Amino acid sequence: IAQVALGRFDLAIPIAMTMRDAGTDSQVANMVLMVDAILRDEWADVVAGFEAGHTVSPLFDGLVQSWAAVGLGNMTDALADFDLVIATDGMAAYGLFHKAMALASVGDYEGADAILADPGPGATAFSPRAAIAHAQILSQLGRDGDAAAVLTDAFGDTLDPGIVALQAQLAANETVPFDIVTSPRQGIAEVAFMIASLLSNEAREDYTLQYARMAQTLAPANIDAVMLTAALLQA
């Protein structure tokens, strides 16, 4: 837990392996070994871990298994797994968002837009990062005006330099790249960041920090994860 809190997964991995070999069932050890497999792009190992019962938490497990199927190149299974998450009480919004990100990550921007534009009952609220992702997707579809409207609806008049710059690109009719989630690894980083954000006002900082550090490790360019980590350390 201490090594993970410091972001030192490389030093946490051998400890987690020792725990696994000793038969110790540990949520954090399972998370660490999952990160190890993801960093090595060994998606079959991620799936095998779940099949062996090495779980972390229901929402996390369901979404990570879905992204692992994407990593294995099996979109049919991946979409079916996302649908299982969507069908679970209280998880619809999260499953829909990640299904949309998975579709966008393989270039199906129309499919992603269909989800983000009309998530349906029970999934009416997506995160601010979802609004940015949706704007990027709409820009990829040549709909810069609609993309700008999505950002205005989500953020209003803002001084956030990232949003201001994005709006300027859209106003200049520049095609904005889709870069929120471009790989299964980034998808799982987004899962970890999302859960850390959800827990940030409910759980102990040291527990939430495990998810924030996982997000940082898998997607070092995710500045939101960096800022969340900083806030948790400050607290």
Protein backbone atom coordinates (compact mmCIF):
# COMPACT_ATOMS: atom_id res chain seq x y z
CA ILE A 1 0.00 0.00 0.00
CA ALA A 2 2.84 2.39 0.83
CA GLN A 3 4.69 1.73 -2.42
CA VAL A 4 1.47 2.21 -4.41
CA ALA A 5 0.77 5.45 -2.54
CA LEU A 6 4.22 6.62 -3.68
CA GLY A 7 3.48 5.56 -7.25
CA ARG A 8 6.23 2.91 -7.12
CA PHE A 9 4.44 -0.01 -8.73
CA ASP A 10 7.76 -1.48 -9.82
CA LEU A 11 8.65 -1.97 -6.14
CA ALA A 12 5.14 -3.10 -5.19
CA ILE A 13 5.00 -5.87 -7.81
CA PRO A 14 7.47 -8.33 -6.16
CA ILE A 15 5.72 -7.85 -2.80
CA ALA A 16 2.35 -8.57 -4.42
CA MET A 17 3.81 -11.68 -6.08
CA THR A 18 5.04 -12.91 -2.70
CA MET A 19 1.57 -12.39 -1.23
CA ARG A 20 -0.07 -14.22 -4.16
CA ASP A 21 2.37 -17.14 -3.83
CA ALA A 22 1.61 -17.33 -0.09
CA GLY A 23 -2.11 -17.59 -0.80
CA THR A 24 -2.89 -14.18 0.67
CA ASP A 25 -6.05 -12.70 -0.87
CA SER A 26 -5.47 -8.97 -1.13
CA GLN A 27 -7.36 -6.36 -3.13
CA VAL A 28 -4.32 -4.11 -3.45
CA ALA A 29 -2.03 -7.00 -4.42
CA ASN A 30 -4.51 -8.03 -7.10
CA MET A 31 -4.54 -4.45 -8.39
CA VAL A 32 -0.73 -4.28 -8.46
CA LEU A 33 -0.37 -7.54 -10.39
CA MET A 34 -3.08 -6.39 -12.78
CA VAL A 35 -1.09 -3.20 -13.44
CA ASP A 36 2.00 -5.33 -14.07
CA ALA A 37 0.18 -7.40 -16.70
CA ILE A 38 -1.34 -4.29 -18.33
CA LEU A 39 2.03 -2.54 -18.56
CA ARG A 40 3.37 -5.65 -20.32
CA ASP A 41 0.32 -5.74 -22.62
CA GLU A 42 -0.35 -9.28 -21.40
CA TRP A 43 -4.12 -9.12 -21.67
CA ALA A 44 -4.53 -12.88 -21.37
CA ASP A 45 -2.91 -12.61 -17.92
CA VAL A 46 -5.45 -9.96 -16.90
CA VAL A 47 -8.31 -12.24 -17.95
CA ALA A 48 -6.69 -15.26 -16.26
CA GLY A 49 -6.43 -13.30 -13.02
CA PHE A 50 -10.16 -12.63 -12.98
CA GLU A 51 -10.91 -16.26 -13.85
CA ALA A 52 -8.78 -17.31 -10.87
CA GLY A 53 -10.83 -15.04 -8.58
CA HIS A 54 -8.25 -12.29 -8.15
CA THR A 55 -10.72 -9.41 -8.02
CA VAL A 56 -10.63 -5.78 -6.87
CA SER A 57 -14.19 -4.40 -6.81
CA PRO A 58 -17.38 -5.03 -8.87
CA LEU A 59 -17.38 -1.85 -11.00
CA PHE A 60 -13.63 -1.95 -11.51
CA ASP A 61 -13.59 -5.65 -12.38
CA GLY A 62 -16.43 -5.41 -14.90
CA LEU A 63 -14.91 -2.48 -16.78
CA VAL A 64 -11.35 -3.83 -16.71
CA GLN A 65 -12.50 -7.20 -18.07
CA SER A 66 -14.26 -5.33 -20.89
CA TRP A 67 -11.13 -3.35 -21.75
CA ALA A 68 -9.02 -6.52 -21.55
CA ALA A 69 -11.21 -8.01 -24.28
CA VAL A 70 -10.44 -4.91 -26.37
CA GLY A 71 -6.75 -5.54 -25.67
CA LEU A 72 -7.15 -9.09 -26.96
CA GLY A 73 -8.68 -7.70 -30.15
CA ASN A 74 -12.11 -9.17 -29.46
CA MET A 75 -14.55 -6.26 -29.78
CA THR A 76 -17.58 -8.56 -29.89
CA ASP A 77 -16.80 -9.91 -26.40
CA ALA A 78 -15.76 -6.45 -25.21
CA LEU A 79 -19.06 -4.84 -26.19
CA ALA A 80 -20.99 -7.73 -24.62
CA ASP A 81 -18.98 -7.25 -21.39
CA PHE A 82 -19.67 -3.50 -21.39
CA ASP A 83 -23.37 -4.30 -21.82
CA LEU A 84 -23.24 -6.51 -18.70
CA VAL A 85 -21.87 -3.54 -16.73
CA ILE A 86 -24.56 -1.28 -18.20
CA ALA A 87 -27.26 -3.75 -17.13
CA THR A 88 -26.01 -3.77 -13.51
CA ASP A 89 -27.96 -1.56 -11.10
CA GLY A 90 -26.22 1.76 -10.53
CA MET A 91 -23.50 1.15 -13.12
CA ALA A 92 -25.23 2.17 -16.36
CA ALA A 93 -23.57 5.58 -16.77
CA TYR A 94 -20.09 4.16 -16.22
CA GLY A 95 -20.60 1.22 -18.57
CA LEU A 96 -22.02 3.48 -21.28
CA PHE A 97 -19.17 5.97 -21.04
CA HIS A 98 -16.52 3.28 -21.31
CA LYS A 99 -18.36 1.51 -24.12
CA ALA A 100 -18.34 4.82 -25.99
CA MET A 101 -14.62 5.29 -25.31
CA ALA A 102 -13.90 1.76 -26.53
CA LEU A 103 -15.78 2.40 -29.76
CA ALA A 104 -13.98 5.72 -30.29
CA SER A 105 -10.61 4.12 -29.56
CA VAL A 106 -11.07 1.83 -32.57
CA GLY A 107 -12.38 4.62 -34.81
CA ASP A 108 -16.13 4.08 -34.48
CA TYR A 109 -16.90 7.72 -33.73
CA GLU A 110 -20.50 7.42 -34.92
CA GLY A 111 -21.17 4.64 -32.42
CA ALA A 112 -19.50 6.59 -29.63
CA ASP A 113 -21.49 9.74 -30.43
CA ALA A 114 -24.75 7.78 -30.44
CA ILE A 115 -24.09 6.76 -26.82
CA LEU A 116 -22.79 10.09 -25.53
CA ALA A 117 -25.51 12.12 -27.23
CA ASP A 118 -28.37 10.02 -25.81
CA PRO A 119 -27.29 7.82 -22.89
CA GLY A 120 -30.87 6.99 -21.97
CA PRO A 121 -32.58 6.78 -18.58
CA GLY A 122 -30.40 6.04 -15.59
CA ALA A 123 -27.28 7.45 -17.23
CA THR A 124 -28.05 11.12 -17.69
CA ALA A 125 -24.89 12.51 -16.13
CA PHE A 126 -21.42 11.98 -17.51
CA SER A 127 -18.20 13.50 -16.15
CA PRO A 128 -16.52 16.67 -17.42
CA ARG A 129 -13.93 14.45 -19.12
CA ALA A 130 -16.79 12.80 -20.99
CA ALA A 131 -17.82 16.20 -22.35
CA ILE A 132 -14.28 16.78 -23.60
CA ALA A 133 -14.21 13.32 -25.16
CA HIS A 134 -17.57 13.93 -26.82
CA ALA A 135 -16.35 17.25 -28.23
CA GLN A 136 -13.27 15.56 -29.65
CA ILE A 137 -15.43 12.81 -31.18
CA LEU A 138 -17.77 15.35 -32.78
CA SER A 139 -14.78 17.21 -34.21
CA GLN A 140 -13.54 13.97 -35.73
CA LEU A 141 -16.97 13.70 -37.38
CA GLY A 142 -16.62 17.22 -38.82
CA ARG A 143 -19.20 18.70 -36.43
CA ASP A 144 -17.16 21.44 -34.79
CA GLY A 145 -20.23 23.57 -34.04
CA ASP A 146 -21.89 20.75 -32.14
CA ALA A 147 -18.60 20.06 -30.36
CA ALA A 148 -18.39 23.68 -29.19
CA ALA A 149 -21.99 23.50 -27.96
CA VAL A 150 -21.22 20.37 -25.90
CA LEU A 151 -18.35 22.21 -24.19
CA THR A 152 -20.49 25.29 -23.55
CA ASP A 153 -23.25 23.17 -22.02
CA ALA A 154 -20.74 21.39 -19.76
CA PHE A 155 -18.46 24.24 -18.76
CA GLY A 156 -20.24 27.52 -19.58
CA ASP A 157 -18.03 30.59 -19.55
CA THR A 158 -14.79 29.24 -18.18
CA LEU A 159 -11.23 30.45 -17.79
CA ASP A 160 -9.90 26.89 -17.81
CA PRO A 161 -7.04 27.21 -20.32
CA GLY A 162 -7.56 23.71 -21.70
CA ILE A 163 -11.22 24.34 -22.51
CA VAL A 164 -10.51 27.84 -23.84
CA ALA A 165 -7.85 26.43 -26.19
CA LEU A 166 -10.17 23.64 -27.30
CA GLN A 167 -12.96 26.11 -28.05
CA ALA A 168 -10.53 28.25 -30.05
CA GLN A 169 -9.53 25.23 -32.17
CA LEU A 170 -13.17 24.42 -32.84
CA ALA A 171 -13.97 28.04 -33.71
CA ALA A 172 -11.11 27.93 -36.25
CA ASN A 173 -12.58 24.72 -37.71
CA GLU A 174 -9.47 22.76 -36.78
CA THR A 175 -10.07 19.04 -36.43
CA VAL A 176 -9.35 18.18 -32.80
CA PRO A 177 -7.67 14.80 -32.22
CA PHE A 178 -9.40 12.22 -30.07
CA ASP A 179 -6.87 11.53 -27.32
CA ILE A 180 -8.82 10.90 -24.10
CA VAL A 181 -8.63 7.11 -24.58
CA THR A 182 -6.67 5.70 -27.50
CA SER A 183 -5.75 2.25 -26.12
CA PRO A 184 -7.02 -0.39 -23.68
CA ARG A 185 -4.28 0.69 -21.25
CA GLN A 186 -5.59 4.26 -21.29
CA GLY A 187 -9.11 2.89 -20.98
CA ILE A 188 -8.23 1.12 -17.74
CA ALA A 189 -6.41 4.23 -16.52
CA GLU A 190 -9.69 6.07 -17.11
CA VAL A 191 -11.51 3.42 -15.06
CA ALA A 192 -9.08 3.93 -12.16
CA PHE A 193 -9.32 7.73 -12.39
CA MET A 194 -13.11 7.59 -12.54
CA ILE A 195 -13.31 5.42 -9.41
CA ALA A 196 -10.80 7.63 -7.58
CA SER A 197 -12.93 10.66 -8.45
CA LEU A 198 -16.08 8.91 -7.21
CA LEU A 199 -14.37 7.93 -3.95
CA SER A 200 -12.61 11.24 -3.35
CA ASN A 201 -15.41 12.64 -1.14
CA GLU A 202 -16.44 9.34 0.43
CA ALA A 203 -13.45 7.14 1.24
CA ARG A 204 -10.18 7.57 3.10
CA GLU A 205 -7.50 9.40 1.14
CA ASP A 206 -5.02 6.52 1.38
CA TYR A 207 -7.54 4.13 -0.21
CA THR A 208 -8.57 6.55 -2.95
CA LEU A 209 -4.90 7.26 -3.64
CA GLN A 210 -4.40 3.65 -4.79
CA TYR A 211 -6.75 4.22 -7.73
CA ALA A 212 -5.33 7.67 -8.51
CA ARG A 213 -1.78 6.30 -8.60
CA MET A 214 -2.90 3.44 -10.84
CA ALA A 215 -4.39 5.97 -13.26
CA GLN A 216 -1.15 7.96 -13.20
CA THR A 217 1.00 4.89 -13.79
CA LEU A 218 -1.04 3.64 -16.74
CA ALA A 219 -1.55 7.09 -18.30
CA PRO A 220 1.21 9.49 -17.19
CA ALA A 221 -0.17 12.24 -19.45
CA ASN A 222 -3.53 12.27 -17.62
CA ILE A 223 -3.17 15.63 -15.89
CA ASP A 224 -6.50 15.21 -14.08
CA ALA A 225 -5.08 12.11 -12.37
CA VAL A 226 -1.95 14.05 -11.41
CA MET A 227 -4.03 16.85 -9.89
CA LEU A 228 -6.27 14.41 -8.02
CA THR A 229 -3.19 12.66 -6.62
CA ALA A 230 -1.83 16.01 -5.47
CA ALA A 231 -5.12 16.89 -3.76
CA LEU A 232 -5.20 13.52 -1.97
CA LEU A 233 -1.60 13.91 -0.80
CA GLN A 234 -2.34 17.43 0.39
CA ALA A 235 -5.36 16.14 2.35
